[in-house]
Amino acid sequence: MIDEPGTALFHQTMPFTERLGIEVLEHGPDLVRSRIAWDESLCTLGGVLHGGVLMSLADATGAVCAYLNLPEGKAGTTTVESKTNFVRAVRSGYATASSTALHAGRTFIVVETEIRDDAGKLVGKVTQTQAVL
């Protein structure tokens, strides 16, 4: 089921996510989940969903997770470091990203995001550091 308020939050704060067609499934401080549908226009050779698309999905999902874990009185975050490991290709269906905060401090928030395919198999893992603004 699509989380309409979460999807609106993504699309209003990061218009690029609307262009990519990202849908939010769940959003809260403990977990943010979103997905993107495989589409030929988002692929590289061999019908594989482009790594940059998957990284955009993970970055956006992680950014909202960091935002929802901001210390009181802070206005936002920005990605200062991101590391991605790809382990499997997405050739159909959806790629779903799930982000959790590993550390929510006063100056940095570290988020881990797993991307999985429709079979629940791990596609990629992203660890990102967000500076608190």
PDB file of C-alpha atoms in Angstrom:
ATOM      1  CA  MET A   1       0.000   0.000   0.000  1.00  0.00           C
ATOM      2  CA  ILE A   2       1.318   3.428  -0.939  1.00  0.00           C
ATOM      3  CA  ASP A   3       1.930   5.936   1.866  1.00  0.00           C
ATOM      4  CA  GLU A   4       0.415   9.026   0.218  1.00  0.00           C
ATOM      5  CA  PRO A   5       1.665  11.593   2.789  1.00  0.00           C
ATOM      6  CA  GLY A   6       5.153  10.081   2.583  1.00  0.00           C
ATOM      7  CA  THR A   7       5.119  10.142  -1.207  1.00  0.00           C
ATOM      8  CA  ALA A   8       3.993  13.787  -1.141  1.00  0.00           C
ATOM      9  CA  LEU A   9       6.849  14.585   1.281  1.00  0.00           C
ATOM     10  CA  PHE A  10       9.403  13.025  -1.099  1.00  0.00           C
ATOM     11  CA  HIS A  11       7.971  14.716  -4.196  1.00  0.00           C
ATOM     12  CA  GLN A  12       7.599  18.166  -2.608  1.00  0.00           C
ATOM     13  CA  THR A  13      11.029  18.254  -0.984  1.00  0.00           C
ATOM     14  CA  MET A  14      12.892  16.370  -3.757  1.00  0.00           C
ATOM     15  CA  PRO A  15      11.085  16.886  -7.108  1.00  0.00           C
ATOM     16  CA  PHE A  16      13.570  14.537  -8.794  1.00  0.00           C
ATOM     17  CA  THR A  17      11.908  11.646  -6.924  1.00  0.00           C
ATOM     18  CA  GLU A  18       8.601  12.411  -8.633  1.00  0.00           C
ATOM     19  CA  ARG A  19      10.289  12.388 -12.041  1.00  0.00           C
ATOM     20  CA  LEU A  20      11.785   8.973 -11.208  1.00  0.00           C
ATOM     21  CA  GLY A  21       8.397   7.688 -10.051  1.00  0.00           C
ATOM     22  CA  ILE A  22       9.468   6.865  -6.495  1.00  0.00           C
ATOM     23  CA  GLU A  23       6.613   5.791  -4.226  1.00  0.00           C
ATOM     24  CA  VAL A  24       6.799   5.729  -0.437  1.00  0.00           C
ATOM     25  CA  LEU A  25       5.516   2.650   1.367  1.00  0.00           C
ATOM     26  CA  GLU A  26       6.197   3.767   4.934  1.00  0.00           C
ATOM     27  CA  HIS A  27       7.854   6.702   6.662  1.00  0.00           C
ATOM     28  CA  GLY A  28       8.730   7.283  10.281  1.00  0.00           C
ATOM     29  CA  PRO A  29      11.827   7.875  12.409  1.00  0.00           C
ATOM     30  CA  ASP A  30      12.461   4.128  12.846  1.00  0.00           C
ATOM     31  CA  LEU A  31      12.026   3.095   9.211  1.00  0.00           C
ATOM     32  CA  VAL A  32      11.533   4.716   5.810  1.00  0.00           C
ATOM     33  CA  ARG A  33      10.619   2.452   2.885  1.00  0.00           C
ATOM     34  CA  SER A  34      10.218   3.482  -0.734  1.00  0.00           C
ATOM     35  CA  ARG A  35      10.294   1.815  -4.107  1.00  0.00           C
ATOM     36  CA  ILE A  36      10.871   2.431  -7.769  1.00  0.00           C
ATOM     37  CA  ALA A  37       9.449   0.420 -10.642  1.00  0.00           C
ATOM     38  CA  TRP A  38      11.710  -1.096 -13.260  1.00  0.00           C
ATOM     39  CA  ASP A  39      11.261   0.819 -16.492  1.00  0.00           C
ATOM     40  CA  GLU A  40      13.258   0.518 -19.704  1.00  0.00           C
ATOM     41  CA  SER A  41      13.923   4.272 -19.654  1.00  0.00           C
ATOM     42  CA  LEU A  42      15.803   3.853 -16.341  1.00  0.00           C
ATOM     43  CA  CYS A  43      18.034   1.014 -17.524  1.00  0.00           C
ATOM     44  CA  THR A  44      21.541   0.492 -18.752  1.00  0.00           C
ATOM     45  CA  LEU A  45      22.745  -2.279 -21.090  1.00  0.00           C
ATOM     46  CA  GLY A  46      20.915  -5.579 -20.852  1.00  0.00           C
ATOM     47  CA  GLY A  47      17.754  -4.158 -19.306  1.00  0.00           C
ATOM     48  CA  VAL A  48      19.348  -3.642 -15.889  1.00  0.00           C
ATOM     49  CA  LEU A  49      18.034  -0.821 -13.693  1.00  0.00           C
ATOM     50  CA  HIS A  50      20.823   1.781 -13.698  1.00  0.00           C
ATOM     51  CA  GLY A  51      22.987   1.992 -10.578  1.00  0.00           C
ATOM     52  CA  GLY A  52      22.504   5.748 -10.453  1.00  0.00           C
ATOM     53  CA  VAL A  53      18.750   5.229 -10.228  1.00  0.00           C
ATOM     54  CA  LEU A  54      19.217   2.813  -7.341  1.00  0.00           C
ATOM     55  CA  MET A  55      21.585   5.247  -5.633  1.00  0.00           C
ATOM     56  CA  SER A  56      19.036   8.042  -6.069  1.00  0.00           C
ATOM     57  CA  LEU A  57      16.375   5.832  -4.487  1.00  0.00           C
ATOM     58  CA  ALA A  58      18.676   5.039  -1.555  1.00  0.00           C
ATOM     59  CA  ASP A  59      19.864   8.625  -1.109  1.00  0.00           C
ATOM     60  CA  ALA A  60      16.331  10.026  -1.072  1.00  0.00           C
ATOM     61  CA  THR A  61      15.078   7.346   1.320  1.00  0.00           C
ATOM     62  CA  GLY A  62      18.069   7.805   3.617  1.00  0.00           C
ATOM     63  CA  ALA A  63      17.705  11.582   3.526  1.00  0.00           C
ATOM     64  CA  VAL A  64      14.107  11.400   4.731  1.00  0.00           C
ATOM     65  CA  CYS A  65      15.130   8.941   7.447  1.00  0.00           C
ATOM     66  CA  ALA A  66      17.827  11.387   8.595  1.00  0.00           C
ATOM     67  CA  TYR A  67      15.353  14.286   8.447  1.00  0.00           C
ATOM     68  CA  LEU A  68      12.889  12.384  10.633  1.00  0.00           C
ATOM     69  CA  ASN A  69      15.681  11.846  13.196  1.00  0.00           C
ATOM     70  CA  LEU A  70      16.869  15.459  13.391  1.00  0.00           C
ATOM     71  CA  PRO A  71      17.686  16.880  16.812  1.00  0.00           C
ATOM     72  CA  GLU A  72      15.137  19.388  18.057  1.00  0.00           C
ATOM     73  CA  GLY A  73      15.595  22.851  16.585  1.00  0.00           C
ATOM     74  CA  LYS A  74      17.506  21.710  13.490  1.00  0.00           C
ATOM     75  CA  ALA A  75      16.200  22.423   9.992  1.00  0.00           C
ATOM     76  CA  GLY A  76      17.609  19.777   7.689  1.00  0.00           C
ATOM     77  CA  THR A  77      20.435  17.565   6.549  1.00  0.00           C
ATOM     78  CA  THR A  78      22.725  17.145   3.577  1.00  0.00           C
ATOM     79  CA  THR A  79      24.591  14.077   2.409  1.00  0.00           C
ATOM     80  CA  VAL A  80      28.330  14.379   3.053  1.00  0.00           C
ATOM     81  CA  GLU A  81      29.326  10.761   2.366  1.00  0.00           C
ATOM     82  CA  SER A  82      27.681   7.786   0.711  1.00  0.00           C
ATOM     83  CA  LYS A  83      29.009   4.301   0.043  1.00  0.00           C
ATOM     84  CA  THR A  84      27.161   1.780  -2.105  1.00  0.00           C
ATOM     85  CA  ASN A  85      27.730  -1.926  -2.647  1.00  0.00           C
ATOM     86  CA  PHE A  86      25.736  -3.522  -5.467  1.00  0.00           C
ATOM     87  CA  VAL A  87      25.292  -7.298  -5.255  1.00  0.00           C
ATOM     88  CA  ARG A  88      22.474  -8.076  -7.716  1.00  0.00           C
ATOM     89  CA  ALA A  89      20.805  -6.568 -10.764  1.00  0.00           C
ATOM     90  CA  VAL A  90      17.153  -5.519 -11.022  1.00  0.00           C
ATOM     91  CA  ARG A  91      15.681  -6.574 -14.384  1.00  0.00           C
ATOM     92  CA  SER A  92      11.954  -6.334 -13.611  1.00  0.00           C
ATOM     93  CA  GLY A  93       9.449  -5.446 -10.912  1.00  0.00           C
ATOM     94  CA  TYR A  94      10.405  -3.046  -8.157  1.00  0.00           C
ATOM     95  CA  ALA A  95      13.491  -2.102  -6.209  1.00  0.00           C
ATOM     96  CA  THR A  96      12.535  -1.338  -2.608  1.00  0.00           C
ATOM     97  CA  ALA A  97      14.744   0.680  -0.259  1.00  0.00           C
ATOM     98  CA  SER A  98      14.525   0.432   3.531  1.00  0.00           C
ATOM     99  CA  SER A  99      16.429   2.995   5.615  1.00  0.00           C
ATOM    100  CA  THR A 100      17.193   3.017   9.332  1.00  0.00           C
ATOM    101  CA  ALA A 101      19.262   5.427  11.390  1.00  0.00           C
ATOM    102  CA  LEU A 102      22.373   3.787  12.836  1.00  0.00           C
ATOM    103  CA  HIS A 103      23.367   6.950  14.704  1.00  0.00           C
ATOM    104  CA  ALA A 104      21.440  10.176  15.220  1.00  0.00           C
ATOM    105  CA  GLY A 105      23.784  12.718  16.764  1.00  0.00           C
ATOM    106  CA  ARG A 106      23.888  16.485  17.104  1.00  0.00           C
ATOM    107  CA  THR A 107      26.100  17.063  14.049  1.00  0.00           C
ATOM    108  CA  PHE A 108      25.848  13.883  11.949  1.00  0.00           C
ATOM    109  CA  ILE A 109      23.261  11.202  11.268  1.00  0.00           C
ATOM    110  CA  VAL A 110      24.420   7.869   9.838  1.00  0.00           C
ATOM    111  CA  VAL A 111      21.814   5.924   7.866  1.00  0.00           C
ATOM    112  CA  GLU A 112      21.915   2.410   6.454  1.00  0.00           C
ATOM    113  CA  THR A 113      19.741   1.530   3.472  1.00  0.00           C
ATOM    114  CA  GLU A 114      19.099  -1.904   2.016  1.00  0.00           C
ATOM    115  CA  ILE A 115      17.706  -2.218  -1.499  1.00  0.00           C
ATOM    116  CA  ARG A 116      15.852  -5.445  -2.286  1.00  0.00           C
ATOM    117  CA  ASP A 117      14.098  -6.866  -5.336  1.00  0.00           C
ATOM    118  CA  ASP A 118      10.577  -8.317  -5.486  1.00  0.00           C
ATOM    119  CA  ALA A 119      11.880 -11.705  -4.312  1.00  0.00           C
ATOM    120  CA  GLY A 120      13.343 -10.047  -1.210  1.00  0.00           C
ATOM    121  CA  LYS A 121      16.903 -10.608  -2.415  1.00  0.00           C
ATOM    122  CA  LEU A 122      19.511  -8.025  -1.516  1.00  0.00           C
ATOM    123  CA  VAL A 123      20.345  -5.770  -4.475  1.00  0.00           C
ATOM    124  CA  GLY A 124      22.530  -3.240  -2.696  1.00  0.00           C
ATOM    125  CA  LYS A 125      23.531  -1.769   0.619  1.00  0.00           C
ATOM    126  CA  VAL A 126      24.191   1.922   1.167  1.00  0.00           C
ATOM    127  CA  THR A 127      25.674   3.645   4.193  1.00  0.00           C
ATOM    128  CA  GLN A 128      25.473   7.395   4.195  1.00  0.00           C
ATOM    129  CA  THR A 129      26.438  10.179   6.544  1.00  0.00           C
ATOM    130  CA  GLN A 130      24.179  13.211   6.697  1.00  0.00           C
ATOM    131  CA  ALA A 131      25.391  16.480   8.210  1.00  0.00           C
ATOM    132  CA  VAL A 132      22.841  18.143  10.469  1.00  0.00           C
ATOM    133  CA  LEU A 133      22.100  21.715   9.309  1.00  0.00           C
TER     134      LEU A 133
END
